[in-house]
Amino acid sequence: MATQLLLGDEALAQGAIDAGLSAAYAYPGTPSTEITEHILRSPEVRAGEVVCRWATNEKTALEAALGASYAGKRAMASMKHVGLNVAADPFVNAAISGAHGGLLVNVADDPSMHSSQNEQDSRLYADLALVPCFEPSDQQEAYAVPALAFDLSETYRIPVLIRLTTRLAHSRATVDVGGRRPQNPLSRPDQPERFILLPAIAKRSYERLVSLQPDFIRESEASSLNRLSKDGDRALGIVACGIAHNYLLEVTNGTPGHPVLKVGQYPLPVRDVEWLVEHCGRILVLEEGYPYVEAKLRGLPPRSAPAIHGRLTGDVPRTGELSPDAVAMAIGLGALARRATSSVPAPRPPALCPGCPHADTCKALAEVLASRRDSARVFSDIGCYTLGALPPHGVINTCVEMGASITMAHGASEAGLRPAVALIGDSTFAHSGMTGLLDCVNAKADVTVIIVDNLTVAMTGGQRSAAENRLVSICRGLGVDEAHIRVVEPHPRNHKENVAVLDEEIRYAGTSVIIAQRECIQTAKRSARRGTQGSQE
Amino acid sequence: MKRDIILAGVGGQGLLALAAVLGQAARELGLHLKQAEVHGMAQRGGVVQSHVRFSDRPVHSDLVREGTADLVLSLEPMEALRYLPYLKPDGALVSDTRPVRNIPEYPNIDRILAELRTISPHRLVDATALADRAGSPQASNLVVLGAGFPFLGLPMEVLEDGIRAVFAGRADSVIASNLRGFALGVEWAQAAS
Ligand code: SF4
C-alpha cells in the first residue's frame, strides 16, 4: 500500500489500471478529462501494456471500448455528462448485446454548470439502459469502484456506469493505492450471437437484461458502498447519495444523529430503503443533480407517510450542486453567521487569451457582417470561440451542443435566413461537424462554414485534435467545391485579406468552407517551453 | 490542528500552484487533506478558486462552509472581497493589492482596499513590487503565500519542500526564484506584524 495525492478523476483512473484495465477511450470534456490524462501519463501506457486514446467523439470511444470488451479485455470509455448523449446509442444497446470483458462507462456530471450547457443527471441513463450505476462519495471510493464495477460487469456481462460529479472529479485527497490484478487474456465471448442485435436475438437478450434486475438490486443490498446506519432519532431518516454523504458528515461533525442510508451503488438497495420508510417519521433525500432518488421514493401520487423531502419539496435547492451549507439548511441546522456578500466586486467572465487566433477571426467576421447585421446569423459551437458571444466580440448568435453549428446554419439557410454562417472548431468539426457538412453539400445549401483550426482541443487543455492537418482533404472528400475551400491565417497582419475572403465566400450562394488556421497560443507556448528545455512528452 | 483555506485569484496568476504547494506540504506531514478547485475552461482571465482543507482528523467535505474559513488568501484584491463570506469571524485575510483590470468596469480600488482593511487580521501586500525588486517577477504568487505564512499552521521547511516538489522538473532558476518569492513574503509578514 502506498498513498498518492489524487483528484477524484485520477483515483478512478488509477483504480481502473490496478483492476486490470486493458483499453481506455475518451473524448475530453470538463470535468472528466483528467481520468484519461492520468492513464495517458501512466507507466503502463508508456510500456504499451494499456491502450489509451482520445477518440473522435464519445460514441466512437464507447464503441471502441465495447470492441475491446468483445475481445475479452477490460475496457472503459470516459466522458462528460453531455457526452453520454452522443454515446447514448452504443450505451443503451451495449446493455442489450452485453459485455464480455468488463466494460465501464465513466461519466462526470457537472451540476451548477461550471463548464457545461446543462446539469443532466447520468443516473437516469443507467436507469434507461437498465444497468447498475456506481456513485463514489470520495476519492478513496473512486479508487475502489472500478474493481467492483468490472466484477459486476463480468459477472452479469453488462456495461456498468460510474458517475462522478464536478466536486469529486476535481478535488484532490490522499488515496491508499495498491494491489494489481492481471489483465484479461484475449478470448471469444460466450454465445457470440448475442452481439448480433437482430430483433429475434435482441428480444431474447432484452428478456435476459430484464430478468437480471432483481439481481442488480441484491448486489446493491450487499454492496460495501451502500450502508444503513439505524442509530439516532427516527423522527427523520436521511438518504445521502455520493458526495452528499460527506457534506452530511461535515455539518454534523461525523454524527448525523438520525438513521442514514449512504448510497453509492444503484439500483437502490430496496431492503434498506424499506427499513428507513418503515421506521422513520420523515425522509430527507440528499443527492447531487436531479431529484432522482427522491422521485422514486415519493411515487406518483406521493405516499402519505412518511413524507419524502428533498429537491422537489424545496428543502434542498431544486437546481445547482449541493454544498455543505445547503445540506445544513435541509437538516434544520440553519446557516452559520457569515459576512454579507460585498456589493463591490464585478463579475469577471472568462475571455479569450490575449493574442488568441479566434479573436482575429471574430474581428474579421464582425467587420464582414456589419453591413448585413439585420439578416446575417452566426451559428456557433462548443469551444473557446463560444466566448465570441461576449464583449468585445459579440459576433455569435447560437451555441447549443457539439455540432449544432453547421446543421443549424443549414436549416436556417433553407428556411430563408441568409447569410447563414457556421463557426466551429477543428476538434468539434471532427467530433460531429463532418456529417452536417455532408448534408449541406448534398442539399447545395447556401452556408458559409468557418472552421477555426487552432490545431488542438484547447478548451479542455490542449489534447490532440482528431482531424489534425486533414481538414482540407476531409472537406474536399465530403464534396465541397475545391474553389470554395479557403485557408487563411487569422492574424492582425492578415486582417484585410481575411475580411475579403470571408466576404467573397459569404456572397457565394453555395456551401463554402474557410479554414482559419493558427495554433492556440497556450499550446504553442507550452511546446516552445518544452523545446527550450529539451524534454519529451 | 485544522485549517480551512480559500484561495482566490484570476486565471493565469498561478493560484493552482499554491494549492498544490499546500497540498504537498499537508501530505508530507501526514495530515488529512482535501483540495477542490474549479478548472473549467482553459481560457485565461476568469475567476479561479480553490478550497484547501487539512487537519489531523478526517476531512469529510471537499468544500469549505461559509463563515468557517481560517484564511482567505487571494492574488487579487477584488477576488479577495468576493470570497469574504467564507471567512469565519476571526479568520485572516491575506491579499495582493494589485488589481487585474481585465474587465470593462473595474470597481474603485480604494473602495475595495478600504473594505478589505475592515477585516482583522488582514495583510495587504504589493506582491508584484516585492517580487520585481527581488528579480523574481514570476513569483508574486509565492510572495502572497509567504505573506500568509503566519496563518498557515505549517512549518517553513515543509512548505519549501512543497515548492520544490511542485516545481520539480522545471529549471533550477525557476525553483530558486519561487523559493526567493516565498521567503520575501515571509520576511514582509514578519515586518508587518
Ligand atoms: S486556450 Fe487557445 S484557443 Fe482557447 S482562448 Fe486561449 S489561445 Fe484561444
XYZ file of C-alpha atoms and ligand atoms in Angstrom:
738
model
C 0.000 0.000 0.000
C 1.187 3.470 -0.858
C -0.595 6.790 -0.681
C -0.968 9.192 -3.569
C -2.459 12.657 -3.840
C -5.149 12.205 -6.482
C -8.079 14.040 -7.992
C -11.322 12.052 -7.950
C -10.842 11.629 -11.712
C -7.302 10.346 -11.212
C -8.314 7.994 -8.401
C -10.885 6.420 -10.690
C -8.295 6.082 -13.453
C -5.703 4.535 -11.135
C -8.336 2.194 -9.723
C -9.128 1.004 -13.230
C -5.466 0.425 -14.085
C -4.973 -1.519 -10.852
C -8.115 -3.557 -11.598
C -6.658 -4.925 -14.825
C -7.701 -2.343 -17.390
C -6.514 -3.040 -20.942
C -8.076 -0.264 -23.011
C -9.353 3.268 -22.315
C -11.014 5.542 -24.870
C -12.396 9.013 -24.283
C -13.332 12.368 -25.662
C -12.146 15.266 -23.484
C -14.749 17.266 -21.578
C -14.757 19.082 -18.252
C -14.857 17.663 -15.593
C -13.933 14.206 -16.968
C -10.713 14.982 -18.883
C -8.267 14.144 -16.082
C -9.384 10.492 -15.999
C -7.835 9.881 -19.377
C -4.897 12.241 -18.893
C -3.898 10.236 -15.818
C -3.963 6.995 -17.781
C -2.019 8.554 -20.667
C 0.727 9.535 -18.188
C 0.868 6.072 -16.619
C 3.885 3.780 -16.947
C 1.500 1.083 -18.229
C 0.602 3.150 -21.287
C 4.200 4.130 -21.926
C 5.218 0.484 -21.748
C 2.484 -0.378 -24.224
C 0.642 -2.597 -21.738
C -2.525 -0.478 -21.713
C -4.080 1.173 -24.773
C -5.350 4.691 -24.138
C -6.584 7.082 -26.795
C -8.542 10.240 -27.387
C -11.312 9.238 -29.754
C -13.062 11.416 -32.329
C -16.141 11.611 -30.139
C -17.828 9.871 -27.224
C -19.743 7.479 -29.461
C -16.627 6.198 -31.188
C -14.924 5.981 -27.795
C -17.645 3.810 -26.287
C -17.870 1.608 -29.357
C -14.113 1.054 -29.336
C -14.353 0.104 -25.654
C -17.194 -2.288 -26.497
C -14.999 -3.862 -29.157
C -12.198 -4.390 -26.649
C -14.727 -5.886 -24.238
C -15.937 -8.198 -27.022
C -12.338 -9.386 -27.295
C -12.403 -10.281 -23.609
C -10.419 -7.315 -22.284
C -11.389 -4.909 -19.517
C -12.173 -1.623 -21.195
C -13.717 1.723 -20.475
C -14.945 4.910 -22.097
C -14.865 8.263 -20.274
C -16.760 11.442 -20.990
C -18.640 14.361 -19.513
C -22.382 14.110 -18.929
C -23.463 15.647 -22.238
C -21.011 13.329 -23.986
C -23.210 10.433 -22.940
C -25.957 11.941 -25.116
C -23.608 11.474 -28.053
C -22.770 7.937 -26.898
C -26.319 7.069 -25.863
C -26.863 4.723 -28.798
C -23.952 2.377 -28.040
C -24.568 2.731 -24.296
C -28.177 1.584 -24.360
C -27.524 -1.119 -26.935
C -24.401 -2.466 -25.253
C -26.721 -3.278 -22.367
C -28.670 -5.479 -24.786
C -25.702 -7.121 -26.532
C -23.992 -7.350 -23.193
C -20.297 -7.095 -22.461
C -17.666 -9.813 -22.388
C -14.579 -8.346 -20.749
C -15.557 -5.834 -18.042
C -16.943 -2.665 -19.600
C -17.143 0.661 -17.726
C -18.698 3.895 -18.881
C -17.308 6.719 -16.732
C -19.339 9.888 -16.790
C -18.600 13.131 -14.945
C -21.714 15.233 -14.357
C -21.474 18.983 -13.915
C -24.279 20.211 -11.647
C -24.236 24.026 -11.406
C -22.905 24.022 -14.977
C -19.428 25.245 -14.111
C -18.387 24.390 -17.639
C -21.441 22.941 -19.388
C -24.719 23.828 -21.012
C -26.955 21.737 -18.738
C -26.894 19.729 -15.497
C -28.397 16.456 -16.680
C -28.002 13.529 -14.298
C -26.346 10.398 -15.709
C -28.046 8.128 -13.175
C -31.132 8.393 -15.372
C -29.160 6.951 -18.265
C -28.258 3.920 -16.178
C -31.975 3.540 -15.488
C -32.778 3.878 -19.183
C -30.252 1.213 -20.125
C -31.291 -0.961 -17.135
C -27.712 -1.301 -15.884
C -26.124 -0.720 -12.463
C -24.511 2.598 -11.608
C -21.818 3.455 -9.078
C -21.525 6.844 -7.417
C -18.420 7.063 -5.202
C -18.600 9.514 -2.306
C -14.903 10.304 -2.033
C -11.546 9.790 -3.734
C -10.849 6.529 -1.881
C -14.128 5.067 -3.089
C -13.436 6.407 -6.580
C -10.264 4.314 -6.472
C -12.097 1.213 -5.215
C -15.089 1.368 -7.557
C -13.544 0.262 -10.884
C -12.602 -3.179 -9.484
C -16.127 -3.653 -8.097
C -17.656 -2.404 -11.326
C -15.500 -4.653 -13.525
C -16.536 -7.622 -11.377
C -20.200 -6.764 -11.673
C -19.802 -6.205 -15.403
C -18.115 -9.567 -15.911
C -20.445 -11.493 -13.593
C -23.579 -10.321 -15.396
C -21.954 -9.499 -18.763
C -23.334 -5.967 -18.848
C -21.814 -2.484 -19.121
C -21.693 -0.554 -15.844
C -21.874 3.197 -15.414
C -19.696 5.121 -12.958
C -20.938 8.585 -12.136
C -18.771 11.359 -10.726
C -19.781 14.960 -10.160
C -17.597 18.063 -10.511
C -16.570 18.443 -6.892
C -15.291 14.921 -6.549
C -13.833 14.838 -10.051
C -11.816 17.999 -9.377
C -10.900 17.615 -5.734
C -7.669 16.051 -4.510
C -7.183 13.853 -1.478
C -4.686 11.295 -0.299
C -5.672 7.855 -1.525
C -4.306 4.475 -0.436
C -3.455 2.594 -3.583
C -2.025 -0.852 -4.134
C -2.573 -4.345 -5.411
C -2.703 -5.110 -9.060
C -4.882 -7.549 -10.933
C -3.610 -9.068 -14.138
C -5.355 -8.081 -17.354
C -7.726 -10.490 -19.048
C -6.351 -12.633 -21.862
C -7.842 -12.322 -25.319
C -10.953 -14.503 -25.538
C -14.131 -15.001 -27.521
C -17.451 -14.053 -25.957
C -19.789 -16.797 -24.799
C -22.913 -17.012 -27.018
C -21.298 -14.734 -29.598
C -24.578 -14.303 -31.471
C -25.797 -12.007 -28.688
C -23.743 -9.277 -30.330
C -25.913 -9.515 -33.447
C -28.879 -7.399 -32.468
C -31.360 -8.752 -34.984
C -34.838 -8.484 -33.491
C -35.125 -12.202 -32.709
C -31.839 -12.199 -30.817
C -32.327 -8.742 -29.281
C -35.666 -9.820 -27.828
C -34.017 -12.724 -26.014
C -31.192 -10.508 -24.817
C -33.618 -7.891 -23.600
C -35.581 -10.534 -21.665
C -32.327 -11.582 -20.076
C -31.464 -7.990 -19.136
C -34.901 -7.501 -17.591
C -34.598 -10.754 -15.672
C -31.323 -9.562 -14.148
C -32.896 -6.530 -12.473
C -33.631 -8.306 -9.145
C -30.008 -9.493 -9.107
C -28.799 -5.933 -9.506
C -30.929 -4.912 -6.522
C -29.484 -7.783 -4.474
C -25.979 -6.690 -5.467
C -26.783 -3.166 -4.287
C -28.123 -4.503 -0.986
C -24.886 -6.402 -0.436
C -22.619 -3.598 -1.674
C -19.994 -2.115 0.624
C -20.829 1.277 -0.908
C -24.382 1.202 0.436
C -24.571 1.404 4.214
C -27.539 1.783 6.509
C -26.957 3.176 9.984
C -30.002 2.751 12.208
C -28.711 4.890 15.081
C -30.272 8.100 16.249
C -33.573 9.871 16.308
C -36.017 8.184 13.958
C -38.203 11.238 13.553
C -36.020 11.793 10.486
C -34.274 9.354 8.166
C -31.708 10.565 5.642
C -30.715 9.123 2.274
C -27.324 10.561 1.265
C -26.054 9.744 -2.224
C -22.453 10.026 -3.352
C -20.691 13.174 -2.221
C -23.783 14.326 -0.267
C -22.747 11.866 2.428
C -19.543 13.842 3.061
C -21.459 17.081 3.389
C -23.782 15.426 5.870
C -20.853 14.195 7.981
C -19.200 17.596 7.699
C -22.097 19.631 9.038
C -22.871 17.145 11.827
C -19.253 16.598 12.915
C -19.411 12.979 11.816
C -22.567 12.031 13.747
C -25.801 12.861 11.915
C -27.964 11.846 14.902
C -30.547 10.187 12.630
C -30.676 6.938 10.688
C -28.722 7.375 7.445
C -28.669 5.345 4.275
C -25.479 6.099 2.361
C -25.929 5.252 -1.313
C -23.027 4.568 -3.665
C -24.457 1.865 -5.904
C -27.711 1.713 -7.872
C -30.350 0.390 -8.392
C -31.358 1.458 -4.888
C -30.938 -1.154 -2.153
C -34.650 -1.759 -1.718
C -34.374 -3.573 1.625
C -32.588 -0.634 3.260
C -34.961 1.910 1.775
C -37.866 -0.143 3.124
C -36.380 -0.140 6.600
C -35.992 3.618 6.509
C -39.520 4.178 5.244
C -40.991 1.860 7.884
C -39.093 3.250 10.837
C -38.686 6.971 10.204
C -41.236 9.729 10.539
C -39.903 11.747 7.659
C -37.328 11.095 4.952
C -34.881 13.617 3.552
C -33.044 12.789 0.326
C -29.687 14.479 -0.309
C -28.394 13.971 -3.849
C -26.353 15.814 -6.488
C -28.198 16.523 -9.717
C -31.790 15.588 -10.355
C -34.279 14.541 -7.634
C -33.791 11.006 -8.914
C -33.963 9.007 -5.691
C -36.455 11.406 -4.197
C -38.884 10.946 -7.095
C -38.595 7.159 -6.832
C -39.355 7.260 -3.105
C -42.253 9.670 -3.416
C -44.049 7.800 -6.136
C -46.953 9.255 -8.045
C -49.104 10.301 -6.235
C -46.760 10.900 -3.284
C -47.197 8.385 -0.468
C -48.743 9.917 2.617
C -46.351 8.553 5.230
C -43.582 9.091 5.714
C -43.275 12.374 3.869
C -40.341 12.461 1.456
C -38.354 15.688 1.383
C -35.661 16.885 -0.943
C -35.303 18.990 -4.037
C -38.912 18.518 -5.136
C -40.185 19.974 -1.869
C -37.717 22.846 -1.785
C -35.855 21.568 1.301
C -32.830 21.390 -0.980
C -32.488 23.898 -3.859
C -34.090 22.406 -6.974
C -31.142 23.263 -9.229
C -27.411 23.559 -8.777
C -24.883 21.430 -6.970
C -25.068 20.586 -3.289
C -22.917 22.330 -0.728
C -22.361 21.685 2.967
C -24.408 24.819 3.665
C -27.358 23.573 1.610
C -27.220 20.262 3.480
C -27.070 22.022 6.853
C -30.186 24.012 5.975
C -32.002 20.885 4.779
C -31.450 19.009 8.035
C -32.539 22.032 10.003
C -29.201 23.195 11.386
C -29.537 26.637 9.873
C -26.791 28.728 8.347
C -23.725 29.885 10.234
C -23.085 33.542 10.870
C -21.306 34.906 7.828
C -20.253 38.227 6.399
C -22.642 39.732 3.897
C -21.668 39.395 0.266
C -19.975 42.628 -0.756
C -21.735 44.576 -3.484
C -18.463 45.937 -4.832
C -16.952 43.060 -6.879
C -17.923 42.991 -10.550
C -18.320 39.737 -12.461
C -15.181 38.548 -14.198
C -16.193 36.258 -17.066
C -13.554 34.178 -18.839
C -12.170 35.722 -22.005
C -10.139 34.627 -24.990
C -6.427 34.715 -24.148
C -4.637 37.832 -25.346
C -3.386 37.053 -28.844
C -5.807 34.170 -29.404
C -6.358 33.434 -33.102
C -10.125 33.219 -32.514
C -10.153 36.913 -31.622
C -8.815 37.729 -35.086
C -11.438 35.535 -36.735
C -14.192 37.164 -34.658
C -12.926 40.602 -35.606
C -12.860 39.835 -39.332
C -16.291 38.244 -39.115
C -17.744 41.225 -37.268
C -16.457 43.528 -39.968
C -17.863 41.460 -42.821
C -21.237 41.137 -41.156
C -21.500 44.783 -40.089
C -23.327 45.742 -43.284
C -25.524 42.620 -43.119
C -26.409 42.819 -39.454
C -30.177 42.535 -39.953
C -30.165 39.277 -41.846
C -26.886 37.519 -41.035
C -26.729 34.900 -38.313
C -23.675 33.108 -36.930
C -24.406 29.599 -35.669
C -21.566 28.648 -33.393
C -20.484 25.609 -31.457
C -18.731 24.357 -28.304
C -15.184 25.609 -27.820
C -13.111 28.612 -26.770
C -14.630 30.531 -29.696
C -18.024 30.391 -27.952
C -16.629 33.344 -25.998
C -17.114 35.224 -29.268
C -20.595 35.754 -27.826
C -19.268 38.114 -25.151
C -17.988 41.654 -25.472
C -15.936 42.958 -27.164
C -16.742 40.465 -29.939
C -20.470 39.756 -29.772
C -20.445 38.008 -33.137
C -22.136 34.661 -32.495
C -25.845 34.019 -32.174
C -26.087 30.386 -31.075
C -24.251 27.640 -29.194
C -26.403 24.626 -28.357
C -24.423 21.392 -28.444
C -21.494 19.712 -30.187
C -22.017 20.003 -33.925
C -25.113 22.217 -33.918
C -23.412 24.974 -35.898
C -23.235 23.660 -39.462
C -26.528 21.811 -39.159
C -28.467 24.741 -37.681
C -26.968 27.067 -40.302
C -28.144 24.571 -42.937
C -31.731 24.572 -41.662
C -31.832 28.317 -41.123
C -30.480 28.958 -44.609
C -33.067 26.707 -46.212
C -35.737 28.474 -44.197
C -34.600 31.704 -45.786
C -32.338 33.215 -43.135
C -29.195 34.244 -45.025
C -26.305 34.757 -44.848
C -26.040 31.706 -42.603
C -22.564 31.322 -41.175
C -21.351 28.356 -39.118
C -18.415 28.797 -36.743
C -16.900 25.553 -35.473
C -13.539 24.411 -34.111
C -11.319 21.768 -35.678
C -11.946 19.225 -32.955
C -15.699 19.836 -32.813
C -15.780 19.539 -36.606
C -14.206 16.093 -36.351
C -16.478 15.208 -33.397
C -19.763 15.926 -35.152
C -19.437 18.573 -37.820
C -18.473 16.416 -40.789
C -21.854 14.738 -41.211
C -23.610 18.104 -41.157
C -21.268 19.417 -43.828
C -22.156 16.428 -46.000
C -25.828 17.362 -45.573
C -25.042 20.905 -46.736
C -23.158 19.662 -49.787
C -25.962 17.266 -50.725
C -28.551 19.998 -50.321
C -26.347 22.562 -52.118
C -27.132 24.738 -49.113
C -26.063 28.365 -49.032
C -23.939 28.102 -45.920
C -20.524 29.546 -45.103
C -18.654 27.307 -42.706
C -15.693 28.735 -40.815
C -13.560 26.065 -39.202
C -11.429 27.809 -36.609
C -8.479 25.463 -36.597
C -6.235 26.076 -33.599
C -4.658 22.638 -34.057
C -5.785 21.323 -30.681
C -8.685 20.729 -28.300
C -7.943 23.989 -26.494
C -10.809 24.374 -24.067
C -10.003 21.176 -22.191
C -6.286 21.875 -22.019
C -4.786 21.009 -25.386
C -5.477 17.407 -26.355
C -4.721 16.280 -29.882
C -7.436 17.072 -32.366
C -8.643 14.058 -34.337
C -8.582 15.696 -37.782
C -5.240 17.420 -37.343
C -3.860 18.702 -40.661
C -6.524 16.887 -42.680
C -9.323 19.434 -42.746
C -8.846 20.435 -46.380
C -8.846 16.862 -47.642
C -11.848 15.993 -45.456
C -13.859 18.905 -46.834
C -12.812 18.007 -50.374
C -13.752 14.389 -49.745
C -17.173 15.422 -48.467
C -17.751 17.139 -51.769
C -17.169 20.822 -51.055
C -16.172 22.586 -54.290
C -12.384 22.923 -54.284
C -12.613 26.609 -55.253
C -14.607 27.287 -52.108
C -12.299 25.700 -49.599
C -10.138 28.590 -48.435
C -7.352 28.504 -45.898
C -6.465 31.714 -44.082
C -4.258 32.601 -41.151
C -6.173 34.602 -38.543
C -3.629 37.202 -37.514
C -3.823 41.005 -37.219
C -1.389 41.375 -40.130
C -3.774 39.460 -42.430
C -6.935 41.226 -41.325
C -7.756 42.945 -44.629
C -7.172 39.845 -46.727
C -9.207 37.688 -44.381
C -12.116 40.110 -44.468
C -12.020 39.930 -48.266
C -12.004 36.112 -48.287
C -14.912 35.957 -45.836
C -16.841 38.483 -47.861
C -16.353 36.512 -51.078
C -17.452 33.244 -49.580
C -20.465 34.734 -47.862
C -21.506 36.144 -51.253
C -21.151 32.706 -52.860
C -24.582 31.049 -52.920
C -23.414 27.520 -52.124
C -21.571 25.600 -49.436
C -18.157 27.054 -48.742
C -15.571 26.352 -46.084
C -12.992 28.752 -44.709
C -10.324 27.159 -42.582
C -8.889 29.794 -40.259
C -5.716 28.113 -39.110
C -3.339 29.294 -36.417
C -2.224 27.386 -33.340
C -3.722 28.085 -29.915
C -1.186 30.318 -28.187
C -1.392 28.276 -24.979
C -0.309 25.042 -26.654
C 2.217 26.968 -28.771
C 3.753 28.424 -25.606
C 3.841 25.031 -23.980
C 5.610 23.356 -26.887
C 8.057 26.270 -27.083
C 8.859 25.794 -23.388
C 9.351 22.077 -23.896
C 11.542 22.777 -26.897
C 13.885 25.029 -24.933
C 14.149 22.528 -22.108
C 14.737 19.670 -24.456
C 12.443 17.304 -22.572
C 9.932 14.979 -24.218
C 6.227 14.317 -23.706
C -4.741 21.012 14.019
C -7.077 22.086 11.254
C -7.027 24.714 8.530
C -9.749 25.621 6.052
C -8.389 27.939 3.383
C -9.980 29.671 0.396
C -7.546 30.530 -2.378
C -8.761 33.077 -4.905
C -7.395 34.786 -7.970
C -7.622 35.278 -11.687
C -6.771 32.665 -14.325
C -3.071 32.687 -15.199
C -1.867 34.078 -11.847
C -0.533 30.756 -10.603
C -3.194 30.084 -7.997
C -3.398 26.344 -8.545
C 0.348 26.077 -7.987
C -0.222 27.490 -4.491
C -2.968 24.942 -3.895
C -0.557 22.218 -4.972
C 2.189 23.505 -2.631
C -0.193 23.494 0.345
C -1.464 20.049 -0.608
C 2.060 18.711 -0.926
C 3.045 20.159 2.460
C -0.022 18.796 4.242
C 0.596 15.409 2.714
C 4.215 15.368 3.797
C 3.036 15.953 7.364
C 0.631 13.042 7.078
C -2.401 15.273 7.542
C -5.825 14.517 6.105
C -6.344 16.690 3.064
C -8.974 17.739 0.577
C -8.335 20.296 -2.094
C -11.074 21.235 -4.529
C -10.548 23.513 -7.478
C -12.565 24.861 -10.344
C -10.664 24.013 -13.512
C -13.189 24.592 -16.231
C -12.370 26.477 -19.338
C -8.763 26.838 -20.321
C -9.236 30.467 -21.249
C -7.342 32.937 -19.171
C -8.636 35.801 -17.146
C -11.701 34.328 -15.440
C -12.181 33.696 -11.747
C -10.160 30.838 -10.236
C -10.773 29.483 -6.794
C -9.686 26.562 -4.669
C -10.760 25.190 -1.306
C -7.867 23.676 0.659
C -8.639 21.806 3.860
C -6.184 19.921 6.038
C -6.462 18.512 9.525
C -5.113 15.800 11.818
C -8.688 14.449 11.866
C -10.573 13.121 8.835
C -11.778 15.836 6.458
C -15.234 14.997 5.106
C -16.335 17.759 2.761
C -14.335 18.877 -0.259
C -15.877 22.333 0.148
C -15.439 24.814 2.994
C -18.630 26.041 4.653
C -19.410 29.736 4.527
C -18.402 31.503 7.723
C -15.771 28.896 8.661
C -12.570 29.574 6.682
C -9.485 30.250 8.769
C -7.907 32.132 5.910
C -8.810 33.739 2.601
C -5.634 34.107 0.558
C -6.081 35.998 -2.686
C -3.830 37.020 -5.542
C -6.155 39.872 -6.469
C -7.990 42.375 -4.233
C -11.444 42.281 -5.838
C -11.361 38.476 -5.774
C -10.471 38.626 -2.059
C -13.596 40.658 -1.466
C -15.729 38.195 -3.412
C -14.905 35.338 -1.046
C -15.133 37.081 2.332
C -18.451 35.355 3.173
C -16.406 32.172 3.636
C -14.251 33.726 6.345
C -15.004 32.932 9.987
C -15.441 35.955 12.282
C -11.803 35.984 13.427
C -10.385 34.489 10.206
C -7.425 36.118 8.468
C -7.324 37.817 5.101
C -4.170 37.970 3.001
C -4.247 39.571 -0.412
C -2.168 41.074 -3.147
C -3.156 44.732 -3.543
C -2.575 44.958 -7.274
C -5.781 44.826 -9.320
C -6.124 42.786 -12.502
C -8.201 45.138 -14.642
C -9.270 42.805 -17.429
C -12.938 43.796 -17.295
C -14.544 46.953 -18.640
C -15.748 48.416 -15.330
C -13.349 47.537 -12.593
C -14.670 48.975 -9.311
C -12.875 51.738 -7.442
C -9.748 50.127 -5.991
C -9.731 52.386 -2.924
C -13.205 51.171 -2.002
C -12.048 47.589 -2.379
C -8.975 48.079 -0.208
C -10.976 50.010 2.383
C -13.411 47.125 2.691
C -10.573 44.624 2.952
C -8.993 46.679 5.750
C -12.082 46.183 7.905
C -11.073 42.517 8.298
C -8.961 41.706 11.302
C -6.356 40.368 10.958
C -5.515 41.384 7.424
C -2.288 41.545 5.434
C -2.376 43.508 2.181
C 0.821 43.164 0.213
C 2.029 44.672 -3.045
C 3.483 41.332 -4.061
C 4.347 42.361 -7.598
C 6.543 45.215 -6.356
C 8.305 42.925 -3.880
C 8.819 40.198 -6.465
C 10.094 42.693 -9.037
C 12.569 44.177 -6.594
C 13.958 40.714 -5.907
C 14.252 39.957 -9.607
C 11.568 37.228 -9.438
C 8.634 38.878 -11.220
C 7.014 35.500 -11.952
C 6.917 34.602 -8.258
C 4.444 37.179 -6.952
C 2.004 34.349 -6.183
C 4.580 32.843 -3.814
C 5.166 36.240 -2.210
C 1.477 36.234 -1.248
C 1.773 32.684 0.097
C 4.771 33.838 2.156
C 2.758 36.795 3.447
C 0.147 34.277 4.594
C 2.737 32.057 6.300
C 1.842 33.104 9.879
C -1.702 31.838 9.316
C -0.960 28.555 7.536
C -0.006 26.452 10.546
C 2.655 24.633 8.519
C 6.415 24.608 9.167
C 8.609 26.658 6.855
C 10.818 23.768 5.682
C 7.819 21.661 4.761
C 6.397 24.463 2.638
C 9.759 24.958 0.962
C 9.900 21.246 0.199
C 6.385 21.572 -1.179
C 7.556 24.322 -3.543
C 10.481 22.181 -4.690
C 8.156 19.222 -5.275
C 5.536 21.193 -7.202
C 8.105 22.822 -9.486
C 10.251 19.708 -9.814
C 11.194 19.206 -13.434
C 11.344 22.939 -14.129
C 14.651 24.767 -14.487
C 16.655 25.268 -11.270
C 16.347 29.016 -11.769
C 12.539 28.697 -11.681
C 12.635 26.781 -8.402
C 15.108 29.239 -6.892
C 13.035 32.220 -7.934
C 9.884 30.720 -6.396
C 11.695 29.954 -3.148
C 13.005 33.526 -3.109
C 9.500 34.901 -3.667
C 8.173 32.830 -0.784
C 10.991 33.938 1.528
C 10.339 37.587 0.645
C 6.694 37.227 1.573
C 7.593 35.618 4.888
C 10.019 38.448 5.677
C 7.436 41.023 4.757
C 4.900 39.344 7.036
C 7.331 39.402 9.966
C 7.982 43.095 9.429
C 4.263 43.802 9.078
C 3.141 42.088 12.262
S -6.771 28.393 -24.918
Fe -6.048 28.745 -27.023
S -7.877 28.724 -28.308
Fe -8.551 28.964 -26.167
S -8.733 31.163 -25.839
Fe -6.656 30.615 -25.232
S -5.395 30.882 -27.094
Fe -7.533 30.849 -27.720
